[in-house]
Short mmCIF file of C-alpha atoms in Angstrom, two decimals:
data_model
loop_
_atom_site.label_atom_id
_atom_site.label_comp_id
_atom_site.label_asym_id
_atom_site.label_seq_id
_atom_site.Cartn_x
_atom_site.Cartn_y
_atom_site.Cartn_z
CA UNK A 1 -17.64 1.85 -9.37
CA UNK A 2 -14.60 3.80 -10.53
CA UNK A 3 -11.40 3.24 -8.65
CA UNK A 4 -8.80 5.72 -7.49
CA UNK A 5 -7.63 7.84 -10.40
CA UNK A 6 -4.13 9.27 -10.63
CA UNK A 7 -2.39 11.39 -13.20
CA UNK A 8 0.02 11.53 -14.81
CA UNK A 9 1.02 7.88 -14.92
CA UNK A 10 4.62 8.68 -15.77
CA UNK A 11 6.73 11.78 -15.36
CA UNK A 12 10.34 12.47 -16.26
CA UNK A 13 11.89 15.72 -15.06
CA UNK A 14 15.31 17.17 -14.44
CA UNK A 15 16.46 17.76 -10.91
CA UNK A 16 15.51 21.08 -9.35
CA UNK A 17 12.33 21.22 -11.45
CA UNK A 18 8.89 21.21 -9.81
CA UNK A 19 6.40 18.38 -10.31
CA UNK A 20 2.82 17.77 -9.26
CA UNK A 21 0.69 14.65 -8.98
CA UNK A 22 -3.08 14.54 -8.92
CA UNK A 23 -5.42 12.04 -7.28
CA UNK A 24 -9.17 11.56 -7.34
CA UNK A 25 -10.36 9.10 -4.69
CA UNK A 26 -13.25 6.68 -4.83
CA UNK A 27 -16.52 8.57 -4.49
CA UNK A 28 -17.62 8.83 -0.88
CA UNK A 29 -14.24 8.01 0.61
CA UNK A 30 -13.39 10.56 3.28
CA UNK A 31 -9.83 9.44 3.87
CA UNK A 32 -7.08 9.96 1.33
CA UNK A 33 -3.45 8.81 1.56
CA UNK A 34 -0.29 9.55 -0.36
CA UNK A 35 2.41 6.87 -0.27
CA UNK A 36 5.87 6.71 -1.82
CA UNK A 37 7.18 3.38 -3.06
CA UNK A 38 10.90 3.15 -3.73
CA UNK A 39 12.20 0.44 -6.03
CA UNK A 40 12.14 -2.96 -4.38
CA UNK A 41 10.37 -1.74 -1.27
CA UNK A 42 6.89 -1.52 0.16
CA UNK A 43 4.97 1.75 0.14
CA UNK A 44 5.58 4.27 2.91
CA UNK A 45 2.99 6.79 4.04
CA UNK A 46 3.69 10.45 3.27
CA UNK A 47 0.44 12.06 4.36
CA UNK A 48 -3.12 11.16 5.36
CA UNK A 49 -6.19 13.36 4.99
CA UNK A 50 -9.52 13.11 6.75
CA UNK A 51 -11.72 15.17 4.45
CA UNK A 52 -9.67 18.34 3.88
CA UNK A 53 -7.61 18.07 7.08
CA UNK A 54 -4.11 16.61 7.03
CA UNK A 55 -4.15 14.42 10.15
CA UNK A 56 -0.78 12.73 9.70
CA UNK A 57 2.01 14.42 7.74
CA UNK A 58 4.87 13.35 9.97
CA UNK A 59 6.63 11.52 7.11
CA UNK A 60 6.28 14.30 4.56
CA UNK A 61 9.59 16.12 3.83
CA UNK A 62 8.13 19.54 4.31
CA UNK A 63 11.10 21.46 2.95
CA UNK A 64 10.26 20.36 -0.58
CA UNK A 65 6.97 18.44 -0.48
CA UNK A 66 3.52 19.93 -0.12
CA UNK A 67 0.02 18.55 -0.49
CA UNK A 68 -3.48 19.87 -0.51
CA UNK A 69 -7.03 18.59 -0.53
CA UNK A 70 -8.96 21.84 -0.62
CA UNK A 71 -12.53 20.62 -1.03
CA UNK A 72 -12.08 17.27 0.64
CA UNK A 73 -12.24 15.34 -2.61
CA UNK A 74 -9.29 15.31 -5.01
CA UNK A 75 -5.76 16.02 -3.90
CA UNK A 76 -2.47 17.29 -5.29
CA UNK A 77 1.03 16.34 -4.14
CA UNK A 78 3.84 18.67 -5.16
CA UNK A 79 7.61 18.46 -5.06
CA UNK A 80 9.65 21.63 -5.47
CA UNK A 81 12.49 21.35 -6.23
CA UNK A 82 12.83 17.68 -7.13
CA UNK A 83 15.98 15.77 -6.24
CA UNK A 84 17.44 12.61 -7.74
CA UNK A 85 16.37 10.64 -4.66
CA UNK A 86 12.73 11.51 -5.27
CA UNK A 87 12.57 9.02 -8.13
CA UNK A 88 9.89 6.56 -7.02
CA UNK A 89 6.28 5.57 -7.55
CA UNK A 90 3.81 7.85 -5.81
CA UNK A 91 0.65 6.03 -4.85
CA UNK A 92 -2.65 7.52 -3.80
CA UNK A 93 -5.15 5.50 -1.79
CA UNK A 94 -8.56 6.17 -0.32
CA UNK A 95 -10.85 4.54 2.20
CA UNK A 96 -14.16 5.12 3.91
CA UNK A 97 -13.81 6.19 7.51
CA UNK A 98 -14.74 3.40 9.89
CA UNK A 99 -14.25 3.24 13.63
CA UNK A 100 -11.06 1.64 14.85
CA UNK A 101 -9.14 1.79 11.57
CA UNK A 102 -10.73 -1.38 10.23
CA UNK A 103 -11.31 0.04 6.77
CA UNK A 104 -9.55 -1.17 3.65
CA UNK A 105 -7.39 1.20 1.65
CA UNK A 106 -7.84 1.09 -2.12
CA UNK A 107 -4.92 2.17 -4.24
CA UNK A 108 -4.63 3.95 -7.54
CA UNK A 109 -2.22 2.90 -10.31
CA UNK A 110 0.46 5.32 -9.15
CA UNK A 111 2.65 7.93 -10.80
CA UNK A 112 6.14 6.76 -11.70
CA UNK A 113 8.55 9.66 -11.30
CA UNK A 114 12.04 9.71 -12.74
CA UNK A 115 14.31 12.60 -11.81
CA UNK A 116 17.36 13.01 -14.05
CA UNK B 1 7.20 0.01 16.97
CA UNK B 2 5.07 -1.96 14.56
CA UNK B 3 6.83 -3.88 11.80
CA UNK B 4 6.25 -6.49 9.14
CA UNK B 5 8.71 -9.01 7.76
CA UNK B 6 8.44 -11.00 4.57
CA UNK B 7 11.40 -13.36 4.85
CA UNK B 8 11.44 -14.50 1.22
CA UNK B 9 12.29 -12.15 -1.62
CA UNK B 10 10.98 -14.67 -4.13
CA UNK B 11 8.83 -17.80 -4.07
CA UNK B 12 8.80 -20.20 -7.01
CA UNK B 13 6.06 -22.78 -7.47
CA UNK B 14 4.78 -24.92 -10.29
CA UNK B 15 1.32 -24.31 -11.66
CA UNK B 16 -1.24 -26.44 -9.87
CA UNK B 17 0.84 -26.76 -6.71
CA UNK B 18 -0.10 -25.08 -3.43
CA UNK B 19 1.64 -21.82 -2.63
CA UNK B 20 2.55 -20.05 0.59
CA UNK B 21 3.89 -16.52 0.95
CA UNK B 22 5.14 -15.87 4.46
CA UNK B 23 4.58 -12.84 6.67
CA UNK B 24 5.40 -12.18 10.30
CA UNK B 25 4.55 -9.07 12.26
CA UNK B 26 5.37 -7.20 15.42
CA UNK B 27 2.78 -5.01 17.15
CA UNK B 28 2.15 -3.80 20.66
CA UNK B 29 -1.57 -4.59 20.66
CA UNK B 30 -3.99 -6.51 18.50
CA UNK B 31 -2.98 -6.49 14.82
CA UNK B 32 -5.00 -5.58 11.82
CA UNK B 33 -3.35 -7.45 8.94
CA UNK B 34 -3.69 -7.07 5.17
CA UNK B 35 -2.44 -8.67 1.97
CA UNK B 36 -2.11 -6.78 -1.30
CA UNK B 37 -0.92 -7.86 -4.73
CA UNK B 38 0.88 -5.64 -7.25
CA UNK B 39 1.11 -6.42 -10.94
CA UNK B 40 3.76 -4.65 -13.07
CA UNK B 41 3.10 -0.94 -13.56
CA UNK B 42 -0.09 -1.11 -11.53
CA UNK B 43 -1.16 -0.09 -8.06
CA UNK B 44 -1.79 -2.40 -5.15
CA UNK B 45 -4.88 -4.60 -5.24
CA UNK B 46 -6.51 -5.62 -1.98
CA UNK B 47 -6.69 -9.40 -1.44
CA UNK B 48 -7.86 -9.92 2.13
CA UNK B 49 -7.63 -8.70 5.70
CA UNK B 50 -7.79 -9.98 9.26
CA UNK B 51 -9.44 -7.78 11.85
CA UNK B 52 -10.92 -10.21 14.36
CA UNK B 53 -12.74 -13.52 14.48
CA UNK B 54 -11.94 -16.64 12.50
CA UNK B 55 -8.20 -17.15 12.09
CA UNK B 56 -8.64 -18.35 8.50
CA UNK B 57 -9.51 -15.47 6.22
CA UNK B 58 -10.70 -16.01 2.65
CA UNK B 59 -10.10 -13.40 0.02
CA UNK B 60 -10.10 -12.66 -3.69
CA UNK B 61 -8.96 -15.01 -6.48
CA UNK B 62 -8.96 -18.09 -4.23
CA UNK B 63 -6.40 -16.76 -1.78
CA UNK B 64 -6.63 -17.24 1.94
CA UNK B 65 -4.49 -16.39 4.93
CA UNK B 66 -4.15 -17.85 8.38
CA UNK B 67 -3.67 -15.64 11.40
CA UNK B 68 -1.48 -17.29 14.05
CA UNK B 69 -1.17 -15.18 17.16
CA UNK B 70 1.36 -17.39 18.95
CA UNK B 71 3.71 -17.33 15.97
CA UNK B 72 2.83 -13.71 15.03
CA UNK B 73 2.32 -14.82 11.46
CA UNK B 74 -0.16 -14.17 8.70
CA UNK B 75 0.88 -16.39 5.79
CA UNK B 76 -0.87 -16.12 2.45
CA UNK B 77 -1.92 -19.38 0.82
CA UNK B 78 -3.60 -20.79 -2.23
CA UNK B 79 -4.36 -24.49 -2.82
CA UNK B 80 -3.56 -24.47 -6.53
CA UNK B 81 -1.35 -21.80 -8.11
CA UNK B 82 -2.01 -20.26 -11.52
CA UNK B 83 0.56 -18.71 -13.84
CA UNK B 84 -1.52 -15.52 -13.63
CA UNK B 85 -0.83 -15.37 -9.88
CA UNK B 86 2.73 -14.34 -10.68
CA UNK B 87 3.13 -10.89 -9.13
CA UNK B 88 4.54 -8.98 -6.17
CA UNK B 89 2.78 -9.59 -2.86
CA UNK B 90 2.79 -7.26 0.12
CA UNK B 91 1.80 -7.96 3.69
CA UNK B 92 0.83 -4.96 5.82
CA UNK B 93 -0.09 -4.26 9.43
CA UNK B 94 -2.25 -1.43 10.64
CA UNK B 95 -0.59 0.82 13.19
CA UNK B 96 -3.20 1.44 15.87
CA UNK B 97 -0.74 2.24 18.64
CA UNK B 98 -0.42 5.28 20.79
CA UNK B 99 0.11 7.63 17.89
CA UNK B 100 -3.28 6.57 16.59
CA UNK B 101 -2.49 7.40 12.99
CA UNK B 102 -3.89 4.19 11.59
CA UNK B 103 -1.29 4.05 8.85
CA UNK B 104 -0.42 0.86 7.02
CA UNK B 105 3.10 -0.48 7.49
CA UNK B 106 4.18 -2.67 4.60
CA UNK B 107 6.68 -5.47 4.30
CA UNK B 108 9.34 -5.44 1.61
CA UNK B 109 7.30 -7.60 -0.72
CA UNK B 110 7.66 -11.14 -2.07
CA UNK B 111 7.78 -11.91 -5.76
CA UNK B 112 5.74 -14.97 -6.62
CA UNK B 113 6.75 -16.81 -9.77
CA UNK B 114 4.42 -19.55 -10.96
CA UNK B 115 5.86 -21.67 -13.73
CA UNK B 116 3.75 -23.70 -16.17
#
């Protein structure tokens, strides 16, 4: 079974430029997550989708970040414009939807973003 | 608010010796607890989880963790460490509180160094 796929793996951009990350979850997984991992820290949730609906985007900086999951499968996370502080690893995860939040989240390899 | 603490930034053990990576948590209700491992330039790999039942949970690669409700701990253990176990380990708790988002809250991570 294929795991969570993310692209690109690395991205270097100048500040104020736009950038987009793509994620394809494990087949059959209804729930998709975007996390940001700053250097030396654990991941922090940005947004969670149940199928195509964003059910938790409270941590997403909406002035510059946007995300979509139009057909309930793959997803795109965008930053426009990027700032120096956005340099981090952006992780996508997916899980099947089980009652009571008992499901395991499976992570992709991440996209390492460097903003210069 | 839910939180996770990993009190050690780094743990050093000799190959063949037992290892312990510590984790304590704070939740308002019953915790769902997870351990993940991260190798350089890779995403997080699921090791094991505690939802309910037996306090000793067995996971991948010979790892196990013991849930201790009175001490609010969920320490990761392995009887005999391998050099290939050297990586960054994250403990996480599932937020199933009033906000009902189900998001994972991660600790800061502990680097495990196993020396030959």
